[in-house]
Amino acid sequence: MIVVFLGPPGAGKGTQAAFIVEKYGIPQLSTGDMLRGAVAAGTPVGKKVKAIIDSGELVSDEIVAAIVEERIEAEDCAPGFLLDGFPRTVAQAEMLDAMLEKKERQVDIVVELRVDQEALVDRLRNRIREAEERGDPVREDDNEETFKKRLGVYGEQTAPLIPYYEKQSKLKGVDGMGGIEAVSAEIAARLDEIKR
Ligand code: AMP
């Protein structure tokens, strides 16, 4: 089962991804995590993308598509995988369709976490406060100004994926405003409908 997760920053994709990994035994492929890993490791790609990530803009389609294409070759992706944060543009979605078609595979379902935009900045403030209370580091792009930039980028460049996947009859909207467990239950219901 190949699952794509859509939703603005702060919608709870990471939290729900952890639940899906556990319940369905498929790995989570987060391009944000992979890019931050490359930055931390100081690889050539990491050096190229650090300033872009910190600004809240998107890294080039070619860089992220290459990272995903390599990652999905790994054995743990054979039963399926969950894409979290990719695709982020229509061009990336087309690249994904093309790379999967070469392997005679396809995206099975796209889960869109629907949330009130106004609630997201409040959630961000809570997340920052909780991280600080725990003494955990806060992501450099999780300050209010960059977060608002990321929300704008989502609306302009990523939201067009909603009609893209609607046209493929793959889009399932899930109300992301409930409690974590209620949202998980709704996602599981959608995945169970299509699970083969
Ligand atoms: P995330 O952890 O998904 O919020 O991603 C953090 C940042 O990494 C984004 O703001 C982008 O700069 C970059 N990034 C992650 N995934 C992608 C992608 N699919 N395309 C372009 N940039 C990405």
Short mmCIF file of C-alpha atoms and ligand atoms in Angstrom, two decimals:
data_model
loop_
_atom_site.label_atom_id
_atom_site.label_comp_id
_atom_site.label_asym_id
_atom_site.label_seq_id
_atom_site.Cartn_x
_atom_site.Cartn_y
_atom_site.Cartn_z
CA MET A 1 0.00 0.00 0.00
CA ILE A 2 1.48 3.33 -1.10
CA VAL A 3 0.04 6.24 0.86
CA VAL A 4 0.57 9.96 0.33
CA PHE A 5 -0.07 12.35 3.21
CA LEU A 6 -1.19 15.86 2.35
CA GLY A 7 -1.82 18.74 4.69
CA PRO A 8 -0.36 22.10 5.67
CA PRO A 9 2.57 22.37 8.08
CA GLY A 10 1.42 21.71 11.63
CA ALA A 11 -1.62 19.64 10.55
CA GLY A 12 -0.29 16.64 12.49
CA LYS A 13 1.13 14.61 9.59
CA GLY A 14 4.17 13.50 11.59
CA THR A 15 2.10 12.35 14.56
CA GLN A 16 -0.34 10.42 12.39
CA ALA A 17 2.48 8.98 10.28
CA ALA A 18 3.91 7.33 13.40
CA PHE A 19 0.52 5.69 14.00
CA ILE A 20 0.31 4.35 10.44
CA VAL A 21 3.86 2.99 10.57
CA GLU A 22 2.95 1.09 13.71
CA LYS A 23 -0.46 -0.19 12.56
CA TYR A 24 0.32 -1.10 8.95
CA GLY A 25 4.03 -1.94 9.16
CA ILE A 26 5.07 0.32 6.30
CA PRO A 27 7.93 2.83 6.60
CA GLN A 28 7.43 6.58 6.76
CA LEU A 29 9.37 8.47 4.13
CA SER A 30 9.60 12.07 5.27
CA THR A 31 11.50 14.21 2.79
CA GLY A 32 11.82 16.92 5.47
CA ASP A 33 13.55 14.43 7.80
CA MET A 34 15.77 13.18 4.98
CA LEU A 35 16.78 16.71 4.00
CA ARG A 36 17.45 17.69 7.63
CA GLY A 37 19.54 14.50 7.92
CA ALA A 38 21.57 15.56 4.88
CA VAL A 39 22.07 19.03 6.41
CA ALA A 40 23.20 17.52 9.74
CA ALA A 41 25.58 15.13 7.97
CA GLY A 42 27.04 18.00 5.91
CA THR A 43 26.61 16.17 2.57
CA PRO A 44 26.82 18.16 -0.70
CA VAL A 45 23.02 18.06 -0.96
CA GLY A 46 22.75 19.17 2.67
CA LYS A 47 24.98 22.18 2.03
CA LYS A 48 22.90 23.15 -0.99
CA VAL A 49 19.53 22.99 0.77
CA LYS A 50 20.16 24.37 4.26
CA ALA A 51 19.43 28.03 3.49
CA ILE A 52 16.35 27.07 1.45
CA ILE A 53 14.87 25.00 4.28
CA ASP A 54 15.60 27.73 6.82
CA SER A 55 13.77 30.26 4.64
CA GLY A 56 10.62 28.12 4.38
CA GLU A 57 10.85 27.84 0.59
CA LEU A 58 10.86 24.53 -1.29
CA VAL A 59 13.96 22.65 -2.32
CA SER A 60 14.10 21.88 -6.07
CA ASP A 61 11.82 19.16 -7.42
CA GLU A 62 14.82 17.33 -8.92
CA ILE A 63 16.69 17.09 -5.60
CA VAL A 64 13.76 15.71 -3.60
CA ALA A 65 12.58 13.39 -6.38
CA ALA A 66 16.09 11.89 -6.62
CA ILE A 67 16.17 11.30 -2.86
CA VAL A 68 12.76 9.60 -2.92
CA GLU A 69 13.56 7.51 -5.98
CA GLU A 70 16.65 6.11 -4.29
CA ARG A 71 14.89 5.52 -0.98
CA ILE A 72 11.97 3.54 -2.42
CA GLU A 73 14.44 1.03 -3.90
CA ALA A 74 15.18 -0.22 -0.38
CA GLU A 75 13.79 -3.58 0.62
CA ASP A 76 11.64 -2.20 3.45
CA CYS A 77 9.60 -0.30 0.85
CA ALA A 78 8.57 -3.49 -0.97
CA PRO A 79 5.26 -3.88 0.96
CA GLY A 80 4.50 -0.18 0.55
CA PHE A 81 5.35 3.10 2.22
CA LEU A 82 3.93 6.34 3.50
CA LEU A 83 5.07 9.55 1.86
CA ASP A 84 5.05 12.44 4.33
CA GLY A 85 5.92 15.81 2.80
CA PHE A 86 6.31 14.54 -0.76
CA PRO A 87 5.03 15.36 -3.33
CA ARG A 88 4.82 19.09 -2.60
CA THR A 89 4.26 20.36 -6.16
CA VAL A 90 2.35 19.08 -9.18
CA ALA A 91 5.71 18.51 -10.92
CA GLN A 92 6.79 16.25 -8.03
CA ALA A 93 3.49 14.35 -8.23
CA GLU A 94 4.10 13.75 -11.93
CA MET A 95 7.66 12.60 -11.21
CA LEU A 96 6.33 10.24 -8.54
CA ASP A 97 3.73 8.77 -10.89
CA ALA A 98 6.45 8.24 -13.51
CA MET A 99 8.91 6.58 -11.12
CA LEU A 100 6.23 4.26 -9.76
CA GLU A 101 4.95 3.38 -13.21
CA LYS A 102 8.45 2.13 -14.13
CA LYS A 103 8.09 -0.34 -11.25
CA GLU A 104 4.49 -1.17 -12.16
CA ARG A 105 3.31 0.36 -8.93
CA GLN A 106 1.09 3.32 -8.13
CA VAL A 107 -0.11 5.57 -5.33
CA ASP A 108 -3.06 3.79 -3.71
CA ILE A 109 -4.49 6.56 -1.56
CA VAL A 110 -3.91 10.22 -0.72
CA VAL A 111 -4.99 11.26 2.76
CA GLU A 112 -5.56 14.99 3.10
CA LEU A 113 -5.57 16.20 6.71
CA ARG A 114 -8.00 19.12 6.76
CA VAL A 115 -7.44 21.75 9.43
CA ASP A 116 -8.44 25.34 10.11
CA GLN A 117 -5.60 27.57 8.98
CA GLU A 118 -6.11 29.86 12.01
CA ALA A 119 -5.60 26.95 14.39
CA LEU A 120 -2.20 26.16 12.93
CA VAL A 121 -0.30 29.15 14.26
CA ASP A 122 -1.71 28.43 17.75
CA ARG A 123 -0.58 24.83 17.42
CA LEU A 124 2.88 26.03 16.42
CA ARG A 125 3.11 28.27 19.49
CA ASN A 126 2.13 25.30 21.69
CA ARG A 127 4.67 23.05 19.99
CA ILE A 128 7.47 25.56 20.52
CA ARG A 129 6.49 26.07 24.17
CA GLU A 130 6.33 22.31 24.84
CA ALA A 131 9.70 21.70 23.16
CA GLU A 132 11.27 24.48 25.21
CA GLU A 133 9.76 23.08 28.42
CA ARG A 134 11.24 19.66 27.61
CA GLY A 135 14.56 21.30 26.76
CA ASP A 136 14.32 19.92 23.19
CA PRO A 137 15.76 21.88 20.27
CA VAL A 138 13.20 23.78 18.16
CA ARG A 139 13.45 23.44 14.37
CA GLU A 140 15.01 26.51 12.81
CA ASP A 141 12.06 26.86 10.41
CA ASP A 142 9.54 26.57 13.26
CA ASN A 143 9.58 30.25 14.16
CA GLU A 144 6.35 32.14 13.55
CA GLU A 145 7.58 34.14 10.56
CA THR A 146 9.00 31.18 8.62
CA PHE A 147 6.01 29.06 9.57
CA LYS A 148 3.66 31.60 7.98
CA LYS A 149 5.89 31.55 4.90
CA ARG A 150 5.58 27.73 4.79
CA LEU A 151 1.78 28.02 5.06
CA GLY A 152 1.78 30.40 2.08
CA VAL A 153 4.00 28.04 0.08
CA TYR A 154 1.61 25.18 0.90
CA GLY A 155 -1.37 27.16 -0.41
CA GLU A 156 0.37 28.21 -3.59
CA GLN A 157 2.45 25.18 -4.56
CA THR A 158 1.08 22.15 -2.71
CA ALA A 159 -2.69 22.73 -2.56
CA PRO A 160 -2.94 22.20 -6.36
CA LEU A 161 -2.25 18.53 -5.58
CA ILE A 162 -5.77 18.30 -4.16
CA PRO A 163 -7.48 18.56 -7.57
CA TYR A 164 -4.62 16.54 -9.10
CA TYR A 165 -5.40 13.54 -6.88
CA GLU A 166 -9.15 14.17 -6.96
CA LYS A 167 -8.98 13.64 -10.70
CA GLN A 168 -7.25 10.29 -10.07
CA SER A 169 -10.05 9.41 -7.58
CA LYS A 170 -7.43 8.84 -4.88
CA LEU A 171 -8.11 11.73 -2.52
CA LYS A 172 -9.66 11.07 0.90
CA GLY A 173 -10.21 14.05 3.18
CA VAL A 174 -9.88 13.50 6.91
CA ASP A 175 -10.93 16.01 9.57
CA GLY A 176 -7.67 16.85 11.31
CA MET A 177 -9.20 19.06 13.99
CA GLY A 178 -10.25 16.29 16.39
CA GLY A 179 -8.11 14.65 19.05
CA ILE A 180 -5.12 12.57 17.96
CA GLU A 181 -6.94 9.25 18.47
CA ALA A 182 -10.09 10.34 16.64
CA VAL A 183 -8.01 11.47 13.66
CA SER A 184 -6.04 8.19 13.69
CA ALA A 185 -9.29 6.20 13.71
CA GLU A 186 -10.62 8.10 10.70
CA ILE A 187 -7.37 7.59 8.79
CA ALA A 188 -7.41 3.87 9.60
CA ALA A 189 -10.99 3.61 8.34
CA ARG A 190 -9.98 5.20 5.02
CA LEU A 191 -6.92 2.95 4.65
CA ASP A 192 -8.87 -0.20 5.53
CA GLU A 193 -11.35 0.62 2.75
CA ILE A 194 -8.66 0.31 0.11
CA LYS A 195 -6.31 -2.22 1.71
CA ARG A 196 -5.79 -5.29 -0.36
P1 AMP B 1 8.78 19.31 6.46
O1 AMP B 1 9.58 18.62 7.50
O2 AMP B 1 8.01 18.36 5.59
O3 AMP B 1 7.93 20.41 7.00
O4 AMP B 1 9.83 20.01 5.47
C1 AMP B 1 10.71 21.02 5.93
C2 AMP B 1 11.32 21.75 4.74
O5 AMP B 1 12.06 20.84 3.91
C3 AMP B 1 10.32 22.40 3.79
O6 AMP B 1 9.89 23.66 4.21
C4 AMP B 1 11.15 22.48 2.50
O7 AMP B 1 12.11 23.51 2.56
C5 AMP B 1 11.91 21.16 2.54
N1 AMP B 1 11.15 20.07 1.89
C6 AMP B 1 10.66 18.94 2.47
N2 AMP B 1 10.03 18.16 1.60
C7 AMP B 1 10.09 18.82 0.40
C8 AMP B 1 9.61 18.56 -0.92
N3 AMP B 1 8.90 17.45 -1.18
N4 AMP B 1 9.88 19.47 -1.88
C9 AMP B 1 10.59 20.58 -1.64
N5 AMP B 1 11.07 20.90 -0.44
C10 AMP B 1 10.82 20.03 0.59
#
